[in-house]
Each structure stands twice: as structure tokens, then as C-alpha cells.
C-alpha positions as a LaTeX table, in Angstrom:
\begin{tabular}{lrrr}
\hline
Residue & $x$ (\AA) & $y$ (\AA) & $z$ (\AA) \\
\hline
Unk1 & $-87.76$ & 15.73 & $-0.19$ \\
Unk2 & $-88.25$ & 15.52 & 3.55 \\
Unk3 & $-86.67$ & 18.20 & 5.73 \\
Unk4 & $-84.55$ & 15.57 & 7.58 \\
Unk5 & $-83.07$ & 14.28 & 4.33 \\
Unk6 & $-82.28$ & 17.81 & 3.08 \\
Unk7 & $-80.52$ & 18.53 & 6.37 \\
Unk8 & $-78.33$ & 15.44 & 6.14 \\
Unk9 & $-77.37$ & 16.18 & 2.57 \\
Unk10 & $-76.56$ & 19.79 & 3.37 \\
Unk11 & $-74.12$ & 18.63 & 6.05 \\
Unk12 & $-72.79$ & 15.41 & 4.47 \\
Unk13 & $-71.86$ & 16.62 & 0.99 \\
Unk14 & $-69.59$ & 19.48 & 2.16 \\
Unk15 & $-68.02$ & 17.17 & 4.71 \\
Unk16 & $-67.32$ & 14.55 & 2.04 \\
Unk17 & $-65.70$ & 17.19 & $-0.18$ \\
Unk18 & $-63.45$ & 18.28 & 2.69 \\
Unk19 & $-62.43$ & 14.68 & 3.39 \\
Unk20 & $-61.61$ & 14.06 & $-0.28$ \\
Unk21 & $-59.53$ & 17.24 & $-0.54$ \\
Unk22 & $-57.63$ & 16.45 & 2.66 \\
Unk23 & $-57.01$ & 12.89 & 1.46 \\
Unk24 & $-55.63$ & 14.07 & $-1.87$ \\
Unk25 & $-53.35$ & 16.57 & $-0.12$ \\
Unk26 & $-51.95$ & 13.93 & 2.23 \\
Unk27 & $-51.41$ & 11.53 & $-0.67$ \\
Unk28 & $-49.49$ & 14.21 & $-2.56$ \\
Unk29 & $-47.32$ & 14.94 & 0.46 \\
Unk30 & $-46.47$ & 11.27 & 0.82 \\
Unk31 & $-45.49$ & 11.03 & $-2.86$ \\
Unk32 & $-43.19$ & 14.05 & $-2.54$ \\
Unk33 & $-41.45$ & 12.71 & 0.57 \\
Unk34 & $-37.99$ & 11.10 & 0.07 \\
Unk35 & $-38.32$ & 7.41 & $-0.62$ \\
Unk36 & $-37.00$ & 5.13 & 2.08 \\
Unk37 & $-34.45$ & 2.74 & 0.52 \\
Unk38 & $-35.05$ & $-0.91$ & 1.13 \\
Unk39 & $-31.42$ & $-1.68$ & 0.37 \\
Unk40 & $-28.19$ & $-0.73$ & 2.08 \\
Unk41 & $-26.77$ & 2.51 & 0.65 \\
Unk42 & $-23.38$ & 2.34 & $-1.13$ \\
Unk43 & $-20.31$ & 3.17 & 0.90 \\
Unk44 & $-18.29$ & 6.28 & $-0.12$ \\
Unk45 & $-15.66$ & 5.64 & $-2.78$ \\
Unk46 & $-12.06$ & 5.25 & $-1.60$ \\
Unk47 & $-9.59$ & 7.49 & $-3.42$ \\
Unk48 & $-6.62$ & 5.74 & $-5.02$ \\
Unk49 & $-3.82$ & 7.95 & $-6.36$ \\
Unk50 & $-1.94$ & 6.70 & $-9.44$ \\
Unk51 & 1.39 & 8.25 & $-10.53$ \\
Unk52 & 2.14 & 7.89 & $-14.25$ \\
Unk53 & 5.66 & 7.40 & $-15.60$ \\
Unk54 & 5.06 & 9.73 & $-18.54$ \\
Unk55 & 2.32 & 11.73 & $-20.18$ \\
Unk56 & $-0.67$ & 9.54 & $-21.15$ \\
Unk57 & 0.12 & 6.99 & $-23.84$ \\
Unk58 & $-0.85$ & 3.51 & $-24.98$ \\
Unk59 & 0.98 & 1.89 & $-22.06$ \\
Unk60 & $-1.78$ & 3.43 & $-19.93$ \\
Unk61 & $-4.80$ & 2.59 & $-22.10$ \\
Unk62 & $-6.24$ & $-0.05$ & $-19.77$ \\
Unk63 & $-6.46$ & 2.47 & $-16.95$ \\
Unk64 & $-8.40$ & 4.98 & $-19.04$ \\
Unk65 & $-10.69$ & 2.26 & $-20.40$ \\
Unk66 & $-11.51$ & 1.14 & $-16.85$ \\
Unk67 & $-12.20$ & 4.76 & $-15.87$ \\
Unk68 & $-14.44$ & 5.29 & $-18.89$ \\
Unk69 & $-16.39$ & 2.09 & $-18.18$ \\
Unk70 & $-16.68$ & 3.04 & $-14.48$ \\
Unk71 & $-15.07$ & $-0.23$ & $-13.44$ \\
Unk72 & $-13.08$ & 1.50 & $-10.69$ \\
Unk73 & $-16.33$ & 2.83 & $-9.27$ \\
Unk74 & $-17.74$ & $-0.70$ & $-9.41$ \\
Unk75 & $-14.86$ & $-1.67$ & $-7.09$ \\
Unk76 & $-15.54$ & 1.23 & $-4.72$ \\
Unk77 & $-12.61$ & 3.28 & $-6.01$ \\
Unk78 & $-12.30$ & 6.92 & $-7.00$ \\
Unk79 & $-9.16$ & 6.83 & $-9.15$ \\
Unk80 & $-7.12$ & 10.03 & $-9.15$ \\
Unk81 & $-4.35$ & 10.21 & $-11.75$ \\
Unk82 & $-1.60$ & 12.51 & $-10.54$ \\
Unk83 & $-0.17$ & 14.98 & $-13.08$ \\
Unk84 & 3.09 & 13.71 & $-14.57$ \\
Unk85 & 6.17 & 15.62 & $-13.48$ \\
Unk86 & 9.73 & 15.17 & $-14.70$ \\
Unk87 & 10.94 & 16.46 & $-11.32$ \\
Unk88 & 9.80 & 13.47 & $-9.26$ \\
Unk89 & 9.52 & 9.81 & $-10.24$ \\
Unk90 & 6.50 & 7.61 & $-9.58$ \\
Unk91 & 8.81 & 5.43 & $-7.48$ \\
Unk92 & 9.53 & 8.29 & $-5.07$ \\
Unk93 & 5.84 & 9.19 & $-4.83$ \\
Unk94 & 4.92 & 5.57 & $-4.10$ \\
Unk95 & 7.75 & 5.07 & $-1.59$ \\
Unk96 & 6.79 & 8.25 & 0.27 \\
Unk97 & 3.09 & 7.41 & 0.33 \\
Unk98 & 2.15 & 10.34 & $-1.92$ \\
Unk99 & 0.75 & 7.85 & $-4.44$ \\
Unk100 & $-0.88$ & 4.50 & $-3.74$ \\
Unk101 & 0.19 & 2.99 & $-7.07$ \\
Unk102 & 2.64 & 4.02 & $-9.77$ \\
Unk103 & 3.95 & 2.97 & $-13.14$ \\
Unk104 & 7.65 & 2.18 & $-13.32$ \\
Unk105 & 10.15 & $-0.25$ & $-14.87$ \\
Unk106 & 12.17 & $-3.29$ & $-13.88$ \\
Unk107 & 15.37 & $-1.22$ & $-13.84$ \\
Unk108 & 13.86 & 1.36 & $-11.51$ \\
Unk109 & 12.43 & $-1.28$ & $-9.18$ \\
Unk110 & 15.90 & $-2.86$ & $-8.86$ \\
Unk111 & 17.40 & 0.59 & $-8.22$ \\
Unk112 & 14.73 & 1.36 & $-5.61$ \\
Unk113 & 15.66 & $-1.74$ & $-3.62$ \\
Unk114 & 19.36 & $-0.92$ & $-3.86$ \\
Unk115 & 18.94 & 2.52 & $-2.26$ \\
Unk116 & 16.66 & 1.24 & 0.50 \\
Unk117 & 13.38 & 2.66 & $-0.84$ \\
Unk118 & 11.81 & $-0.54$ & $-2.17$ \\
Unk119 & 8.85 & $-0.76$ & $-4.50$ \\
Unk120 & 7.13 & $-3.94$ & $-5.67$ \\
Unk121 & 5.86 & $-4.75$ & $-9.14$ \\
Unk122 & 2.22 & $-5.81$ & $-8.81$ \\
Unk123 & 1.55 & $-6.32$ & $-12.54$ \\
Unk124 & 3.37 & $-6.35$ & $-15.87$ \\
Unk125 & 1.75 & $-3.97$ & $-18.36$ \\
Unk126 & 3.47 & $-5.53$ & $-21.38$ \\
Unk127 & 4.39 & $-9.20$ & $-21.28$ \\
Unk128 & 7.70 & $-8.94$ & $-23.15$ \\
Unk129 & 10.35 & $-6.28$ & $-23.57$ \\
Unk130 & 9.51 & $-4.39$ & $-26.78$ \\
Unk131 & 12.54 & $-2.08$ & $-26.81$ \\
Unk132 & 15.24 & $-2.06$ & $-29.45$ \\
Unk133 & 18.29 & $-0.20$ & $-30.62$ \\
Unk134 & 17.76 & 1.76 & $-33.80$ \\
Unk135 & 19.97 & 3.38 & $-36.43$ \\
Unk136 & 19.12 & 5.12 & $-39.70$ \\
Unk137 & 18.98 & 2.65 & $-42.57$ \\
Unk138 & 21.16 & 5.05 & $-44.54$ \\
Unk139 & 23.90 & 4.85 & $-41.88$ \\
Unk140 & 25.20 & 1.52 & $-43.11$ \\
Unk141 & 24.64 & $-0.03$ & $-39.67$ \\
Unk142 & 23.03 & $-3.37$ & $-40.47$ \\
Unk143 & 23.70 & $-5.48$ & $-37.39$ \\
Unk144 & 24.67 & $-5.00$ & $-33.72$ \\
Unk145 & 28.42 & $-5.50$ & $-34.24$ \\
Unk146 & 28.36 & $-2.54$ & $-36.65$ \\
Unk147 & 27.72 & $-0.36$ & $-33.59$ \\
Unk148 & 31.38 & $-0.73$ & $-32.56$ \\
Unk149 & 33.02 & 2.71 & $-32.57$ \\
Unk150 & 29.69 & 4.50 & $-33.15$ \\
Unk151 & 28.01 & 7.18 & $-30.97$ \\
Unk152 & 25.09 & 6.18 & $-28.80$ \\
Unk153 & 22.38 & 8.64 & $-27.72$ \\
Unk154 & 21.86 & 7.76 & $-24.05$ \\
Unk155 & 19.16 & 8.77 & $-21.57$ \\
Unk156 & 21.54 & 8.75 & $-18.60$ \\
Unk157 & 20.95 & 5.48 & $-16.76$ \\
Unk158 & 23.98 & 3.70 & $-15.21$ \\
Unk159 & 23.16 & 0.31 & $-16.74$ \\
Unk160 & 22.95 & 1.49 & $-20.37$ \\
Unk161 & 26.60 & 0.99 & $-21.28$ \\
Unk162 & 26.53 & $-2.62$ & $-20.10$ \\
Unk163 & 23.43 & $-3.36$ & $-22.18$ \\
Unk164 & 24.84 & $-1.74$ & $-25.33$ \\
Unk165 & 28.19 & $-3.45$ & $-24.91$ \\
Unk166 & 26.50 & $-6.82$ & $-24.43$ \\
Unk167 & 24.44 & $-6.69$ & $-27.61$ \\
Unk168 & 27.54 & $-5.71$ & $-29.63$ \\
Unk169 & 29.60 & $-8.55$ & $-28.13$ \\
Unk170 & 26.75 & $-11.01$ & $-28.62$ \\
Unk171 & 27.04 & $-10.35$ & $-32.35$ \\
Unk172 & 30.80 & $-10.78$ & $-32.39$ \\
Unk173 & 31.89 & $-7.17$ & $-31.88$ \\
Unk174 & 34.21 & $-5.70$ & $-29.26$ \\
Unk175 & 31.59 & $-3.67$ & $-27.42$ \\
Unk176 & 33.36 & $-0.34$ & $-27.76$ \\
Unk177 & 31.31 & 2.81 & $-28.48$ \\
Unk178 & 30.93 & 6.46 & $-27.57$ \\
Unk179 & 28.02 & 7.75 & $-25.51$ \\
Unk180 & 26.40 & 11.15 & $-25.07$ \\
Unk181 & 23.31 & 11.91 & $-22.98$ \\
Unk182 & 20.50 & 13.36 & $-25.07$ \\
Unk183 & 18.42 & 16.42 & $-24.28$ \\
Unk184 & 16.21 & 15.99 & $-27.36$ \\
Unk185 & 13.92 & 13.31 & $-28.79$ \\
Unk186 & 15.95 & 10.22 & $-29.86$ \\
Unk187 & 14.52 & 10.28 & $-33.39$ \\
Unk188 & 15.47 & 13.94 & $-33.73$ \\
Unk189 & 18.98 & 13.05 & $-32.59$ \\
Unk190 & 19.19 & 10.42 & $-35.33$ \\
Unk191 & 17.81 & 12.72 & $-38.03$ \\
Unk192 & 20.27 & 15.46 & $-37.12$ \\
Unk193 & 23.14 & 12.90 & $-37.18$ \\
Unk194 & 24.08 & 13.96 & $-33.69$ \\
Unk195 & 24.27 & 10.28 & $-32.78$ \\
Unk196 & 24.44 & 7.00 & $-34.70$ \\
Unk197 & 22.00 & 4.89 & $-32.70$ \\
Unk198 & 19.44 & 5.17 & $-29.90$ \\
Unk199 & 17.30 & 3.00 & $-27.60$ \\
Unk200 & 13.60 & 3.13 & $-28.54$ \\
Unk201 & 10.33 & 1.24 & $-28.02$ \\
Unk202 & 8.63 & $-0.43$ & $-30.96$ \\
Unk203 & 5.13 & 0.68 & $-29.93$ \\
Unk204 & 6.16 & 4.33 & $-29.47$ \\
Unk205 & 9.16 & 5.70 & $-31.39$ \\
Unk206 & 9.04 & 2.71 & $-33.76$ \\
Unk207 & 5.51 & 3.71 & $-34.85$ \\
Unk208 & 6.49 & 7.39 & $-34.82$ \\
Unk209 & 9.39 & 6.73 & $-37.21$ \\
Unk210 & 7.07 & 5.00 & $-39.69$ \\
Unk211 & 4.65 & 7.93 & $-39.60$ \\
Unk212 & 7.54 & 10.31 & $-40.25$ \\
Unk213 & 8.83 & 8.20 & $-43.14$ \\
Unk214 & 12.09 & 7.40 & $-41.35$ \\
Unk215 & 13.77 & 4.18 & $-42.47$ \\
Unk216 & 15.41 & 2.43 & $-39.52$ \\
Unk217 & 17.44 & $-0.68$ & $-38.95$ \\
Unk218 & 16.52 & $-2.04$ & $-35.54$ \\
Unk219 & 17.90 & $-4.62$ & $-33.13$ \\
Unk220 & 15.42 & $-5.88$ & $-30.49$ \\
Unk221 & 17.08 & $-6.43$ & $-27.11$ \\
Unk222 & 15.57 & $-9.86$ & $-26.50$ \\
Unk223 & 17.03 & $-11.07$ & $-29.82$ \\
Unk224 & 20.46 & $-9.69$ & $-29.00$ \\
Unk225 & 21.64 & $-11.53$ & $-25.90$ \\
Unk226 & 19.67 & $-9.57$ & $-23.29$ \\
Unk227 & 17.28 & $-11.51$ & $-21.05$ \\
Unk228 & 13.59 & $-10.71$ & $-21.49$ \\
Unk229 & 12.00 & $-8.56$ & $-18.78$ \\
Unk230 & 8.86 & $-6.60$ & $-17.94$ \\
Unk231 & 8.53 & $-2.92$ & $-18.66$ \\
Unk232 & 6.51 & $-0.96$ & $-17.76$ \\
Unk233 & 5.08 & $-2.23$ & $-14.47$ \\
Unk234 & 2.50 & $-1.20$ & $-11.92$ \\
Unk235 & 4.17 & $-0.70$ & $-8.54$ \\
Unk236 & 3.14 & $-0.32$ & $-4.91$ \\
Unk237 & 5.17 & 0.07 & $-1.71$ \\
Unk238 & 5.67 & $-2.85$ & 0.69 \\
Unk239 & 3.88 & $-0.75$ & 3.32 \\
Unk240 & 0.81 & $-0.31$ & 1.11 \\
Unk241 & 0.79 & $-4.01$ & 0.24 \\
Unk242 & 0.73 & $-4.83$ & 3.94 \\
Unk243 & $-1.79$ & $-2.17$ & 4.96 \\
Unk244 & $-4.16$ & $-2.08$ & 1.96 \\
Unk245 & $-4.27$ & $-5.53$ & 0.33 \\
Unk246 & $-8.02$ & $-5.43$ & $-0.31$ \\
Unk247 & $-7.84$ & $-1.97$ & $-1.88$ \\
Unk248 & $-4.95$ & $-2.98$ & $-4.14$ \\
Unk249 & $-6.77$ & $-6.14$ & $-5.14$ \\
Unk250 & $-9.83$ & $-4.11$ & $-6.13$ \\
Unk251 & $-7.65$ & $-1.61$ & $-8.00$ \\
Unk252 & $-5.96$ & $-4.38$ & $-9.96$ \\
Unk253 & $-9.27$ & $-6.13$ & $-10.66$ \\
Unk254 & $-10.63$ & $-3.03$ & $-12.40$ \\
Unk255 & $-7.29$ & $-2.31$ & $-14.09$ \\
Unk256 & $-6.92$ & $-5.84$ & $-15.43$ \\
Unk257 & $-10.46$ & $-5.61$ & $-16.78$ \\
Unk258 & $-9.45$ & $-2.46$ & $-18.67$ \\
Unk259 & $-6.38$ & $-4.04$ & $-20.23$ \\
Unk260 & $-8.20$ & $-7.25$ & $-21.11$ \\
Unk261 & $-10.80$ & $-5.13$ & $-22.90$ \\
Unk262 & $-8.09$ & $-3.18$ & $-24.74$ \\
Unk263 & $-6.54$ & $-6.45$ & $-25.92$ \\
Unk264 & $-9.60$ & $-7.21$ & $-28.05$ \\
Unk265 & $-10.97$ & $-3.71$ & $-28.72$ \\
Unk266 & $-7.89$ & $-1.82$ & $-29.90$ \\
Unk267 & $-9.56$ & 0.82 & $-32.06$ \\
Unk268 & $-12.31$ & 1.62 & $-29.55$ \\
Unk269 & $-9.78$ & 1.72 & $-26.71$ \\
Unk270 & $-7.64$ & 4.22 & $-28.62$ \\
Unk271 & $-10.70$ & 6.44 & $-28.98$ \\
Unk272 & $-11.40$ & 6.14 & $-25.26$ \\
Unk273 & $-7.81$ & 7.18 & $-24.53$ \\
Unk274 & $-8.32$ & 10.33 & $-26.61$ \\
Unk275 & $-11.68$ & 11.02 & $-24.96$ \\
Unk276 & $-10.42$ & 10.58 & $-21.38$ \\
Unk277 & $-7.24$ & 12.67 & $-21.67$ \\
Unk278 & $-6.83$ & 16.46 & $-22.02$ \\
Unk279 & $-7.59$ & 17.87 & $-25.45$ \\
Unk280 & $-4.49$ & 18.01 & $-27.63$ \\
Unk281 & $-2.72$ & 15.12 & $-25.88$ \\
Unk282 & $-2.71$ & 13.16 & $-29.14$ \\
Unk283 & $-2.38$ & 15.53 & $-32.13$ \\
Unk284 & $-2.07$ & 12.57 & $-34.55$ \\
Unk285 & $-4.94$ & 10.10 & $-34.00$ \\
Unk286 & $-3.63$ & 7.80 & $-36.73$ \\
Unk287 & $-0.35$ & 7.38 & $-34.82$ \\
Unk288 & $-2.31$ & 6.55 & $-31.69$ \\
Unk289 & $-4.40$ & 3.97 & $-33.51$ \\
Unk290 & $-1.30$ & 2.24 & $-34.88$ \\
Unk291 & 0.42 & 2.33 & $-31.50$ \\
Unk292 & $-2.66$ & 0.85 & $-29.86$ \\
Unk293 & $-2.99$ & $-1.89$ & $-32.46$ \\
Unk294 & 0.61 & $-2.86$ & $-31.76$ \\
Unk295 & 0.40 & $-2.82$ & $-27.96$ \\
Unk296 & $-3.00$ & $-4.50$ & $-27.74$ \\
Unk297 & $-1.32$ & $-7.57$ & $-29.19$ \\
Unk298 & 1.56 & $-7.33$ & $-26.71$ \\
Unk299 & $-0.20$ & $-6.70$ & $-23.38$ \\
Unk300 & $-0.19$ & $-10.46$ & $-22.78$ \\
Unk301 & 0.50 & $-13.70$ & $-24.64$ \\
Unk302 & $-2.50$ & $-15.51$ & $-26.17$ \\
Unk303 & $-4.29$ & $-17.57$ & $-23.52$ \\
Unk304 & $-2.46$ & $-15.87$ & $-20.64$ \\
Unk305 & $-4.03$ & $-13.46$ & $-18.15$ \\
Unk306 & $-2.87$ & $-9.89$ & $-18.37$ \\
Unk307 & $-0.42$ & $-8.75$ & $-15.69$ \\
Unk308 & 1.06 & $-12.09$ & $-14.60$ \\
Unk309 & 4.81 & $-12.20$ & $-13.89$ \\
Unk310 & 7.28 & $-15.08$ & $-13.87$ \\
Unk311 & 10.37 & $-15.60$ & $-11.71$ \\
Unk312 & 12.61 & $-16.04$ & $-14.76$ \\
Unk313 & 12.04 & $-12.45$ & $-15.87$ \\
Unk314 & 12.86 & $-11.21$ & $-12.36$ \\
Unk315 & 16.19 & $-13.02$ & $-12.27$ \\
Unk316 & 17.81 & $-12.95$ & $-15.73$ \\
Unk317 & 17.89 & $-9.25$ & $-16.55$ \\
Unk318 & 18.10 & $-7.91$ & $-12.97$ \\
Unk319 & 21.08 & $-10.21$ & $-12.31$ \\
Unk320 & 22.71 & $-8.92$ & $-15.48$ \\
Unk321 & 22.47 & $-5.25$ & $-14.51$ \\
Unk322 & 23.55 & $-6.06$ & $-10.93$ \\
Unk323 & 26.64 & $-7.89$ & $-12.21$ \\
Unk324 & 27.39 & $-5.08$ & $-14.67$ \\
Unk325 & 28.03 & $-2.55$ & $-11.92$ \\
Unk326 & 25.04 & $-0.51$ & $-13.06$ \\
Unk327 & 23.20 & $-0.61$ & $-9.72$ \\
Unk328 & 24.32 & 1.64 & $-6.83$ \\
Unk329 & 23.28 & 2.01 & $-3.20$ \\
Unk330 & 22.48 & 5.34 & $-1.53$ \\
Unk331 & 26.20 & 6.02 & $-0.97$ \\
Unk332 & 27.14 & 5.30 & $-4.58$ \\
Unk333 & 28.66 & 1.86 & $-3.98$ \\
Unk334 & 27.99 & $-1.05$ & $-6.33$ \\
Unk335 & 25.21 & $-3.44$ & $-5.34$ \\
Unk336 & 25.69 & $-6.93$ & $-6.74$ \\
Unk337 & 22.91 & $-8.92$ & $-5.05$ \\
Unk338 & 19.32 & $-8.40$ & $-3.94$ \\
Unk339 & 16.37 & $-10.53$ & $-2.92$ \\
Unk340 & 14.91 & $-10.52$ & $-6.43$ \\
Unk341 & 11.82 & $-12.53$ & $-5.45$ \\
Unk342 & 10.75 & $-9.66$ & $-3.19$ \\
Unk343 & 10.60 & $-7.27$ & $-6.14$ \\
Unk344 & 7.36 & $-8.63$ & $-7.60$ \\
Unk345 & 4.09 & $-10.32$ & $-6.65$ \\
Unk346 & 1.11 & $-11.85$ & $-8.45$ \\
Unk347 & $-1.12$ & $-11.73$ & $-5.37$ \\
Unk348 & $-3.34$ & $-8.98$ & $-6.76$ \\
Unk349 & $-3.97$ & $-10.58$ & $-10.14$ \\
Unk350 & $-7.36$ & $-12.30$ & $-9.95$ \\
Unk351 & $-7.64$ & $-15.88$ & $-11.13$ \\
\hline
\end{tabular}
């Protein structure tokens, strides 16, 4: 080999090695560098605070399903469920802006308006009233008029007496009865014979009674002369509706998706409810499954979107409790009329 060639090789080969090593190093550094996104990054999630009306139960299943499926996140929402407290109602939290959304009832929404702290129903959780009056089958009470002269276990609302009296009169009775406010579970009050009849919900205490082997005679309100109405309801304040319409629409979109799923996936949804709530919330999974099977069929009528509300339900029963003297203003005076159309809206229920 010529001297010139040996010289070139002695210089070129080491130089080539250096270039290869440097190239590999730079390539590795580029691969380790943060990738530059070619798409717009997601905006931070907006927190929405929800105040429950009770400890978690099958009225709330759609919310927990939507959380589990991350449908709130899909709508840009970080849903925060506030701990239930018996010391403050969801209505107060919503009215004061401590919660963005709450779960309440038609009676409470009417009462809110009467005292000047209005809330608005933005969706009906259950399409028809599923409550009923119940007495032990062994009591001999077989129909509403048999409640005349009996003792009712009340929960302390001012409209209760009018409702009880109406169902007795509707069946031909006089509407006279005794009333005591309970401090124990209504089924316990029946079993102990402390009272003769109580007001329960078919999907809750009704299922509970069957699991306990209690034989009841029951009288559904909507079959006993009381106008049908929505309970429970999702509520928001008029201020929030005005200031956050897009946020509420997104909240309801995810929520409706959860309830629509629960309508057709009852067993799976019950399992999700157990999974998403604190351990020990549901000590009897079989009760929960039965309750969910019942309510999944009652969230909405066949062929109807979940959550929709009709004017008829916001006039019949509210007018009844207003006329009964069961609604008071902040000073304790009877309120006999309200703008009932302002108490509900369907604007956040997607078509």
C-alpha cells in the first residue's frame, strides 16, 4: 500500500468513527426530548360540585355510572360530590352557591320559591312518583279509608297532613288521623307498632320490606287522588342557569348518558354504584340489585328521553300543596300562588 493511501486511511477511519458516535448521540438526545404535540392540548377540567339529598342510593346511579365511564371528563368536567349532611339541605347549598347542582324534590323546590331562595328543577330523575303509604298486612288496614283514626308516622313536612287526608277522603273516608314525627326508620316504626302507617318509596323501603320478610299493604299516591309529580330532581339556582348555561348543559349531557345507560344495564350499574362509593355503603348487594332493577325501569317511560319534565306535573301537585296551606313564606305566612312555570326547565336536556 502506498504511503499516501496509508496516511488517508489513518486519518479518515478515526474521523468516521467520531462522526458516527456523535451522530448516534445526537439522535438519542432527540428521541429523549419531549415530543411536540401537533394538536391543541386539552383545557383544564372545570370543577362542578354536586350536593346529594341523601347517602348514595339508586336514585343517584346515573351519576356514578357517568363518573365510572369518565363521561364527565369527556365534557370537560371534574365532578365533585359533596358529602351528605343532615344539617344543611342541597337546596341551601345550591341557593348560596356552595354547590353548582343538587338533588331535591318538587316539594322542596316549591318551598324554596316561597321563602325567596328559588331553585329550578333541571331534570327529573324518576319519571313518576313512586311513593306510597304502607301499613302492616296484619294490621287489618286494607284500603286508604281504613286509615281514618289511625296513627301516621310523619317526617315533619307541613304538607303531609293534607296529602294523607286527601287519600283517605278520596276513598270515602273522613280524613281524620293522628300524626307523630318519627326519629327512627319508618319500617322500624311499623314493626314496633309505634305507628299504623308510614310514607315510603317503592324502590327503597318497599324493596327493603321484602328483603326483611315484612308483609305490607300499600297505597300508591298517584292511585289515590294525588296528582303525579317528579321526585327526586336535579336542581340549579337561577343565578347559575344565567351565568353557566354551557357548563350545566355539559353536566346534564354526561348525567343523562349515565341514566340512559343504567336504564338498560341495571345489574352492571348496580355493581358500578358499589364500586364508586365508599366501602360498606351497601352491606346487602342483593337489596341493591333489586332496587336498581326496579328504578332502572322507572327512570323514564319507554321511548321517552330521561330527565324531561312536563307542565302538568308542575301544576297539579304544587297547586294542591299551595292550596292546602302547606307552603309558608319566610315569615311563616301561607303562600297560595307561585309562578310554577319558573320552577323547572328542559333547556339542559339534549335532544
